[in-house]
Coordinates of C-alpha atoms and ligand atoms in Angstrom, one line a residue:
M1 CA 96.7 -17.9 -1.5
A2 CA 94.8 -16.8 -4.6
P3 CA 91.1 -16.2 -4.0
V4 CA 89.0 -19.1 -5.1
T5 CA 87.0 -18.3 -8.2
E6 CA 83.8 -20.2 -8.9
R7 CA 83.9 -21.0 -12.6
T8 CA 81.9 -23.8 -14.3
P9 CA 83.8 -24.5 -17.5
P10 CA 81.8 -24.0 -20.7
I11 CA 80.1 -27.2 -22.0
Q12 CA 79.6 -28.1 -25.6
T13 CA 76.1 -29.5 -25.5
K14 CA 75.4 -32.8 -27.2
F15 CA 71.8 -31.7 -27.8
P16 CA 71.9 -28.0 -29.0
T17 CA 68.2 -28.0 -30.1
M18 CA 66.7 -29.9 -27.2
G19 CA 64.3 -28.0 -25.1
T20 CA 61.6 -28.9 -22.5
T21 CA 59.4 -31.7 -23.9
I22 CA 55.8 -30.9 -24.8
F23 CA 54.7 -33.5 -22.2
T24 CA 56.2 -31.4 -19.4
V25 CA 54.9 -28.2 -20.9
M26 CA 51.3 -29.6 -21.2
S27 CA 51.3 -31.2 -17.8
A28 CA 52.5 -28.0 -16.2
L29 CA 49.8 -26.0 -18.1
A30 CA 47.2 -28.6 -17.1
T31 CA 48.1 -28.2 -13.4
E32 CA 48.1 -24.4 -13.7
K33 CA 44.7 -24.2 -15.4
G34 CA 43.1 -27.0 -13.4
A35 CA 42.6 -29.0 -16.6
V36 CA 41.8 -32.7 -16.9
N37 CA 45.1 -34.1 -17.9
L38 CA 44.6 -36.5 -20.8
G39 CA 48.1 -35.5 -22.2
Q40 CA 50.8 -37.6 -20.6
G41 CA 50.3 -41.3 -20.8
F42 CA 49.9 -42.7 -17.4
P43 CA 46.9 -44.2 -15.4
D44 CA 45.3 -42.0 -12.7
F45 CA 44.0 -45.1 -10.9
E46 CA 45.8 -47.5 -8.5
C47 CA 47.3 -50.8 -9.4
D48 CA 46.1 -54.1 -8.0
P49 CA 46.7 -54.0 -4.2
K50 CA 48.0 -57.6 -4.5
L51 CA 50.9 -56.3 -6.5
V52 CA 51.8 -53.7 -3.8
D53 CA 51.4 -56.5 -1.1
A54 CA 53.8 -58.7 -3.1
V55 CA 56.4 -56.0 -3.2
T56 CA 55.9 -55.1 0.5
E57 CA 56.3 -58.7 1.4
A58 CA 59.6 -58.9 -0.5
M59 CA 60.9 -55.8 1.3
K60 CA 59.8 -57.2 4.7
K61 CA 61.6 -60.5 3.9
G62 CA 64.8 -58.5 3.6
L63 CA 65.0 -58.7 -0.2
N64 CA 66.6 -55.3 -0.4
Q65 CA 70.2 -55.8 -1.6
Y66 CA 71.6 -55.9 -5.1
P67 CA 70.0 -58.5 -7.3
P68 CA 71.9 -60.3 -10.1
M69 CA 72.9 -58.0 -12.9
T70 CA 70.5 -59.6 -15.4
G71 CA 67.5 -59.6 -13.0
I72 CA 66.3 -62.1 -10.5
A73 CA 65.8 -65.7 -11.9
P74 CA 62.1 -66.0 -11.0
L75 CA 61.2 -62.8 -12.9
R76 CA 63.3 -63.8 -16.0
E77 CA 61.6 -67.3 -15.9
A78 CA 58.1 -65.7 -15.6
V79 CA 58.8 -63.5 -18.6
A80 CA 60.2 -66.4 -20.6
S81 CA 57.1 -68.5 -19.8
K82 CA 54.7 -65.7 -20.7
V83 CA 56.5 -65.0 -24.0
E84 CA 56.4 -68.6 -24.9
A85 CA 52.8 -69.1 -24.0
L86 CA 51.6 -66.0 -25.9
Y87 CA 54.0 -65.9 -28.9
G88 CA 55.3 -69.4 -29.2
R89 CA 59.0 -68.6 -29.0
K90 CA 61.1 -70.1 -26.3
Y91 CA 63.7 -67.7 -24.8
D92 CA 66.3 -69.1 -22.4
S93 CA 65.6 -67.2 -19.2
A94 CA 69.3 -67.3 -18.2
S95 CA 70.9 -66.0 -21.3
E96 CA 68.1 -64.3 -23.3
I97 CA 65.9 -62.3 -20.9
T98 CA 67.3 -59.2 -19.1
I99 CA 65.3 -57.1 -16.6
T100 CA 65.7 -53.4 -17.2
A101 CA 64.8 -50.1 -15.5
G102 CA 61.7 -49.6 -17.7
A103 CA 61.5 -49.7 -21.4
T104 CA 63.4 -46.4 -21.7
Q105 CA 66.6 -47.8 -20.3
A106 CA 66.1 -51.0 -22.3
I107 CA 65.9 -49.0 -25.5
I108 CA 68.9 -46.7 -24.9
T109 CA 70.9 -49.8 -23.8
A110 CA 69.9 -51.7 -26.9
V111 CA 70.9 -48.7 -29.1
L112 CA 74.2 -48.2 -27.4
A113 CA 75.0 -51.9 -27.6
I114 CA 74.5 -52.2 -31.4
V115 CA 74.9 -48.8 -33.0
K116 CA 78.4 -47.5 -33.7
P117 CA 79.3 -44.0 -35.0
G118 CA 78.4 -43.6 -38.6
D119 CA 75.7 -46.4 -38.5
E120 CA 72.3 -45.5 -39.8
V121 CA 69.2 -46.3 -37.8
I122 CA 65.7 -46.1 -39.3
V123 CA 62.9 -44.7 -37.2
L124 CA 59.3 -44.6 -38.3
E125 CA 57.8 -41.3 -37.5
P126 CA 55.8 -40.3 -35.5
C127 CA 57.8 -42.0 -32.8
Y128 CA 58.4 -42.1 -29.1
D129 CA 60.6 -39.2 -28.1
S130 CA 63.6 -41.1 -26.7
Y131 CA 64.6 -42.9 -29.9
V132 CA 66.2 -40.1 -31.8
P133 CA 68.4 -38.7 -28.9
N134 CA 69.4 -42.3 -28.1
I135 CA 70.7 -42.9 -31.6
E136 CA 72.5 -39.5 -31.6
L137 CA 74.2 -40.4 -28.3
A138 CA 75.5 -43.6 -29.9
G139 CA 76.9 -41.5 -32.7
G140 CA 74.5 -43.0 -35.2
T141 CA 72.6 -41.2 -38.0
V142 CA 68.9 -41.0 -37.7
V143 CA 67.0 -42.0 -40.9
R144 CA 63.4 -40.9 -40.6
V145 CA 60.7 -42.7 -42.5
P146 CA 57.2 -41.4 -42.2
L147 CA 54.3 -43.8 -41.4
T148 CA 51.5 -43.1 -43.9
P149 CA 49.9 -39.9 -42.9
G150 CA 46.2 -40.4 -41.9
T151 CA 46.5 -44.2 -41.4
F152 CA 49.9 -44.5 -39.7
R153 CA 50.5 -47.8 -41.5
P154 CA 54.1 -48.7 -42.3
D155 CA 55.0 -47.9 -45.9
F156 CA 57.3 -50.7 -47.0
V157 CA 58.3 -49.0 -50.3
K158 CA 59.6 -46.0 -48.2
I159 CA 61.3 -48.3 -45.6
A160 CA 63.0 -50.3 -48.4
A161 CA 64.2 -47.1 -50.0
A162 CA 65.7 -46.0 -46.7
L163 CA 67.8 -49.2 -46.3
S164 CA 71.4 -48.8 -47.1
P165 CA 74.7 -50.7 -46.6
K166 CA 75.1 -48.4 -43.5
T167 CA 71.7 -49.4 -41.9
R168 CA 72.5 -51.0 -38.6
A169 CA 69.0 -51.2 -37.2
I170 CA 65.3 -50.3 -37.5
M171 CA 63.2 -49.3 -34.6
I172 CA 59.6 -50.4 -34.7
N173 CA 56.7 -49.9 -32.2
S174 CA 53.4 -51.8 -32.2
P175 CA 50.9 -51.2 -30.7
H176 CA 52.0 -47.7 -31.6
N177 CA 52.3 -44.6 -29.5
P178 CA 50.9 -42.0 -30.5
S179 CA 48.6 -43.4 -33.2
G180 CA 47.1 -46.5 -31.6
T181 CA 47.9 -48.5 -34.7
V182 CA 48.6 -52.2 -34.4
W183 CA 50.7 -53.9 -37.0
T184 CA 49.1 -56.8 -38.7
R185 CA 50.6 -60.2 -39.3
A186 CA 50.9 -59.4 -43.0
E187 CA 52.9 -56.2 -42.1
M188 CA 55.3 -58.1 -39.8
L189 CA 55.8 -60.7 -42.6
Q190 CA 56.6 -57.9 -45.0
L191 CA 59.2 -56.6 -42.6
Q192 CA 60.6 -60.1 -42.2
D193 CA 60.9 -60.5 -45.9
L194 CA 62.4 -57.1 -46.4
L195 CA 65.1 -57.6 -43.8
A196 CA 65.9 -61.2 -44.7
P197 CA 68.7 -60.4 -47.1
T198 CA 70.2 -57.8 -44.7
D199 CA 72.2 -57.7 -41.5
V200 CA 69.8 -55.1 -40.0
F201 CA 68.8 -55.5 -36.3
V202 CA 65.3 -54.7 -35.1
I203 CA 64.6 -52.9 -31.8
S204 CA 60.9 -53.8 -31.3
D205 CA 59.2 -51.6 -28.8
E206 CA 56.3 -53.7 -27.6
V207 CA 55.5 -51.8 -24.3
Y208 CA 51.7 -51.9 -25.2
E209 CA 51.7 -55.6 -26.1
H210 CA 48.8 -56.3 -23.7
M211 CA 46.6 -53.5 -25.0
V212 CA 45.2 -54.7 -28.3
F213 CA 41.5 -54.4 -29.0
D214 CA 38.6 -55.9 -31.0
G215 CA 40.0 -59.4 -30.9
Q216 CA 43.1 -58.5 -32.8
L217 CA 46.3 -60.2 -31.8
H218 CA 49.6 -58.5 -30.8
Q219 CA 52.0 -59.5 -33.5
S220 CA 55.2 -59.6 -31.4
A221 CA 58.5 -59.9 -33.3
A222 CA 58.8 -63.1 -31.2
R223 CA 56.2 -64.8 -33.4
F224 CA 58.3 -64.4 -36.6
P225 CA 61.5 -66.5 -36.5
G226 CA 63.2 -64.4 -39.1
L227 CA 62.6 -61.2 -37.1
A228 CA 63.1 -62.7 -33.6
A229 CA 66.6 -63.9 -34.6
R230 CA 67.6 -60.2 -35.2
S231 CA 65.4 -58.5 -32.6
L232 CA 65.7 -57.0 -29.2
I233 CA 62.2 -57.0 -28.0
V234 CA 61.4 -54.4 -25.3
S235 CA 58.4 -54.4 -22.9
S236 CA 57.4 -52.6 -19.8
F237 CA 55.7 -53.8 -16.6
G238 CA 54.8 -50.2 -15.9
K239 CA 52.3 -50.2 -18.8
T240 CA 50.9 -53.7 -18.2
Y241 CA 50.4 -53.4 -14.4
H242 CA 49.5 -49.7 -14.1
V243 CA 52.7 -48.9 -12.3
T244 CA 54.5 -46.5 -14.7
G245 CA 56.5 -45.0 -11.8
W246 CA 58.2 -48.3 -10.9
K247 CA 60.2 -48.2 -14.1
V248 CA 60.7 -52.0 -14.6
G249 CA 60.8 -53.6 -18.0
Y250 CA 62.6 -56.3 -19.9
V251 CA 64.4 -57.2 -23.1
A252 CA 64.1 -60.5 -24.9
A253 CA 66.8 -61.2 -27.5
P254 CA 68.9 -64.1 -28.8
A255 CA 71.8 -65.0 -26.6
V256 CA 74.5 -63.3 -28.7
L257 CA 72.5 -60.1 -28.8
S258 CA 71.6 -60.3 -25.1
A259 CA 75.3 -60.7 -24.2
E260 CA 76.1 -57.4 -26.0
F261 CA 73.1 -55.8 -24.5
R262 CA 74.3 -56.8 -21.0
K263 CA 77.8 -55.4 -21.6
V264 CA 76.2 -51.9 -21.7
H265 CA 73.5 -52.7 -19.2
Q266 CA 76.0 -53.6 -16.5
F267 CA 77.7 -50.2 -16.7
N268 CA 74.7 -47.9 -17.2
V269 CA 72.3 -49.2 -14.6
F270 CA 73.9 -52.5 -13.5
T271 CA 70.7 -53.8 -12.0
V272 CA 67.1 -53.0 -11.2
N273 CA 65.5 -52.6 -7.7
T274 CA 65.1 -56.0 -6.0
P275 CA 61.7 -55.9 -4.1
M276 CA 59.9 -54.8 -7.3
Q277 CA 61.4 -57.7 -9.2
F278 CA 60.3 -60.2 -6.5
G279 CA 56.8 -58.6 -6.3
L280 CA 56.4 -58.7 -10.1
A281 CA 57.6 -62.3 -10.3
S282 CA 55.1 -63.6 -7.8
Y283 CA 52.3 -61.5 -9.3
M284 CA 53.1 -62.9 -12.8
A285 CA 52.2 -66.4 -11.5
S286 CA 48.7 -65.5 -12.6
P287 CA 48.2 -64.5 -16.3
E288 CA 44.8 -63.1 -15.6
P289 CA 45.9 -59.4 -15.1
Y290 CA 47.5 -59.2 -18.5
L291 CA 44.9 -61.4 -20.2
Q292 CA 42.1 -59.1 -18.9
L293 CA 43.9 -55.9 -19.9
P294 CA 42.5 -55.7 -23.5
A295 CA 38.9 -55.9 -22.2
F296 CA 39.7 -53.4 -19.4
Y297 CA 41.1 -50.8 -21.8
Q298 CA 38.7 -51.5 -24.6
R299 CA 35.8 -50.6 -22.4
K300 CA 37.5 -47.3 -21.5
R301 CA 38.3 -46.6 -25.1
D302 CA 34.6 -47.2 -26.1
L303 CA 33.4 -45.0 -23.3
F304 CA 35.7 -42.2 -24.4
R305 CA 35.0 -42.7 -28.1
E306 CA 31.2 -42.6 -27.5
G307 CA 31.6 -39.2 -25.9
L308 CA 34.0 -37.9 -28.5
A309 CA 31.6 -39.0 -31.3
R310 CA 29.2 -36.2 -30.1
T311 CA 31.9 -33.5 -30.8
R312 CA 33.1 -32.2 -34.1
F313 CA 36.4 -34.1 -33.7
Q314 CA 37.0 -36.8 -36.3
L315 CA 38.0 -40.0 -34.5
L316 CA 40.9 -42.0 -35.8
P317 CA 40.9 -45.8 -35.1
S318 CA 42.4 -46.8 -31.8
E319 CA 43.4 -50.5 -32.3
G320 CA 45.6 -50.7 -29.3
T321 CA 47.6 -48.7 -26.6
Y322 CA 45.7 -46.4 -24.3
F323 CA 45.7 -43.5 -26.8
Q324 CA 42.9 -42.0 -28.9
C325 CA 43.8 -39.6 -31.7
V326 CA 41.4 -37.1 -33.2
E327 CA 41.6 -34.8 -36.2
I328 CA 40.8 -31.2 -35.2
S329 CA 40.1 -29.4 -38.5
K330 CA 36.3 -29.1 -37.9
V331 CA 36.9 -27.7 -34.4
S332 CA 39.7 -25.2 -34.9
A333 CA 42.0 -23.7 -37.4
L334 CA 44.9 -23.5 -34.9
K335 CA 48.1 -25.4 -35.3
E336 CA 48.3 -28.6 -33.3
D337 CA 50.5 -27.3 -30.5
E338 CA 48.6 -24.0 -30.3
F339 CA 45.3 -25.9 -30.3
C340 CA 46.5 -28.1 -27.4
K341 CA 47.5 -25.1 -25.3
W342 CA 44.1 -23.5 -26.1
L343 CA 42.2 -26.7 -25.3
T344 CA 44.0 -26.9 -21.9
S345 CA 43.6 -23.3 -21.0
E346 CA 40.1 -22.6 -22.4
I347 CA 38.3 -25.9 -22.4
G348 CA 40.2 -27.5 -19.5
V349 CA 41.4 -30.7 -21.1
A350 CA 45.0 -31.4 -21.9
A351 CA 46.1 -33.3 -25.1
I352 CA 49.4 -33.8 -26.9
P353 CA 50.0 -32.6 -30.5
L354 CA 51.2 -35.3 -32.8
S355 CA 53.8 -32.8 -34.3
A356 CA 55.7 -33.4 -31.0
F357 CA 56.5 -36.9 -32.3
Y358 CA 58.1 -35.7 -35.6
G359 CA 61.6 -34.3 -36.0
N360 CA 60.4 -31.5 -38.4
G361 CA 57.2 -30.8 -36.4
F362 CA 55.0 -32.1 -39.2
D363 CA 51.5 -30.8 -38.5
Q364 CA 48.6 -32.9 -39.7
R365 CA 45.9 -31.4 -37.5
V366 CA 45.8 -34.5 -35.2
V367 CA 46.1 -34.6 -31.4
R368 CA 46.4 -37.5 -28.9
F369 CA 44.3 -38.1 -25.8
C370 CA 45.3 -40.7 -23.2
F371 CA 42.3 -42.8 -21.9
A372 CA 44.2 -44.6 -19.1
K373 CA 42.0 -42.8 -16.6
K374 CA 39.2 -43.4 -14.1
D375 CA 35.8 -43.4 -15.7
E376 CA 35.0 -40.3 -13.8
T377 CA 38.1 -38.5 -15.2
L378 CA 37.1 -39.5 -18.7
K379 CA 33.5 -38.3 -18.1
A380 CA 34.7 -35.0 -16.7
A381 CA 36.9 -34.5 -19.8
L382 CA 34.0 -35.4 -22.1
E383 CA 31.7 -33.0 -20.4
R384 CA 34.1 -30.2 -21.1
L385 CA 34.8 -31.4 -24.7
A386 CA 31.1 -31.6 -25.4
K387 CA 31.1 -27.9 -26.2
L388 CA 33.3 -28.5 -29.2
Ligands
PLP401 C1 56.3 -46.4 -27.1 C2 56.9 -46.3 -25.8 N1 58.1 -46.8 -25.5 C3 58.7 -46.8 -24.3 C4 58.1 -46.1 -23.3 C5 58.8 -46.1 -21.9 O1 58.4 -47.0 -21.1 P1 58.9 -47.1 -19.6 O2 58.1 -46.2 -18.8 O3 58.8 -48.5 -19.1 O4 60.3 -46.6 -19.6 C6 56.9 -45.5 -23.5 C7 56.2 -44.8 -22.4 O5 55.4 -43.9 -22.6 C8 56.3 -45.6 -24.7 O6 55.1 -45.0 -25.0

C-alpha cells in the first residue's frame, strides 16, 4: 500500500483581499491593553431578566426541536402586529414575515435570493461590513456611492447617476451604522420617487429602528407603499433587546419576495433556534421595552456627549443607533486607524476608524464610539478621554 500523504488541495480564495476585520483587531488590542472597549457595537449590560425567564420557560416546556422553517407563528404574528402598529403597513404573518438568524443572515439571504451574476447592487458608503462580500458571493457587482462626507446624508444626484439598467438592488441603512444619521421622511420620499420608474429592489437594514432620538421618527421603508412593495426590510432582536449574541432577527417583505427569500433561507440556515423564538414572542406581548428604548439610549448618548464636549474632539450629530462619531483633527494628526490603535494603547479607550467602512479606506479623520455601555463604563472611558 502506498503511504498516505496528507495534502490539502490548493484553494482559490473567493476573497483574495479579505483580512481580519478591524473590529476583531481593536477588540483584541483593547483586551491586551486593558482598554475600555467602545469599539465593537454591543451592550456590556444584561438584558431584561424577564426575557431570559421566558426563554428558560420555553426550554423547560420542551420546546427544543426544529421549529417551522419560516419561524414560529406567535413570533411572526408579534412582528407583524408591531410593524403595523408602528409603521401602518399590514404584513401577512404567514407569507410575509420570516424569522432569521440575526440580521446578518437575513441580509446575505436577501442578497442571494435576488442578485444574479452580473447584476449591480448599490451600496451607500460608509456601510456595514457584510454588504460588499455578500454581493460578491452572489456574483453581483458592487456599485459604491458615498454618503455626503461630513453629514452622511444620502446624495440623490449621485444615487441617480449610479442607477443603470443592470441595477438589481440598493442597500440602505437607517438609523445608520456608523454615522448615527437617521433618514428623514423627505429623504425616503426622494428614494421612493427615484426608484418608481425602475425595477430596483431595496434591502432596508433597519436593525436600529428602535433607537431614534430627540423625538424624531424612524422612517421605515414599511411606511412608504412605493418602497415597501419592492423592499426586504431587515431587523434584529439582538439590538432591540440587548441580546446581540442570540442572533435572532426577521425580514418583512411582500409575499412574492418572501417566497424567493425563503427558498434560500431553507437551505442556508433552514430555521432559527426554537426556545429563543418562543421567549421573544411572549416578551413582545408588551411594547414597553422597545417603546422605552429611545429614551434609554438617548440618556446614555447625552451622558457620553456631555463628557466628550469637554475634550478637543468635534462631535458629530448622533440622531439614532448607539454610536457617536467624532472628528479627531484637533486631537491628533494620525490617520484614523493609527489613531484608534494609539487611543486604545496609550489612552485606554477603543474606538473604530470610519475608514473601515469604506472599500477604499477613505480617511476623513472621524472615528466611532459605541455608547451601549453601563454608565460606569462610559464614565471610565470619559475620565481617560478627558486628557485629550
Ligand atoms: C447596520 C447593521 N446591520 C446588521 C447588523 C447585524 O445584526 P445581527 O447581529 O442581528 O446579525 C449590524 C450589527 O452590528 C449592523 O450594525
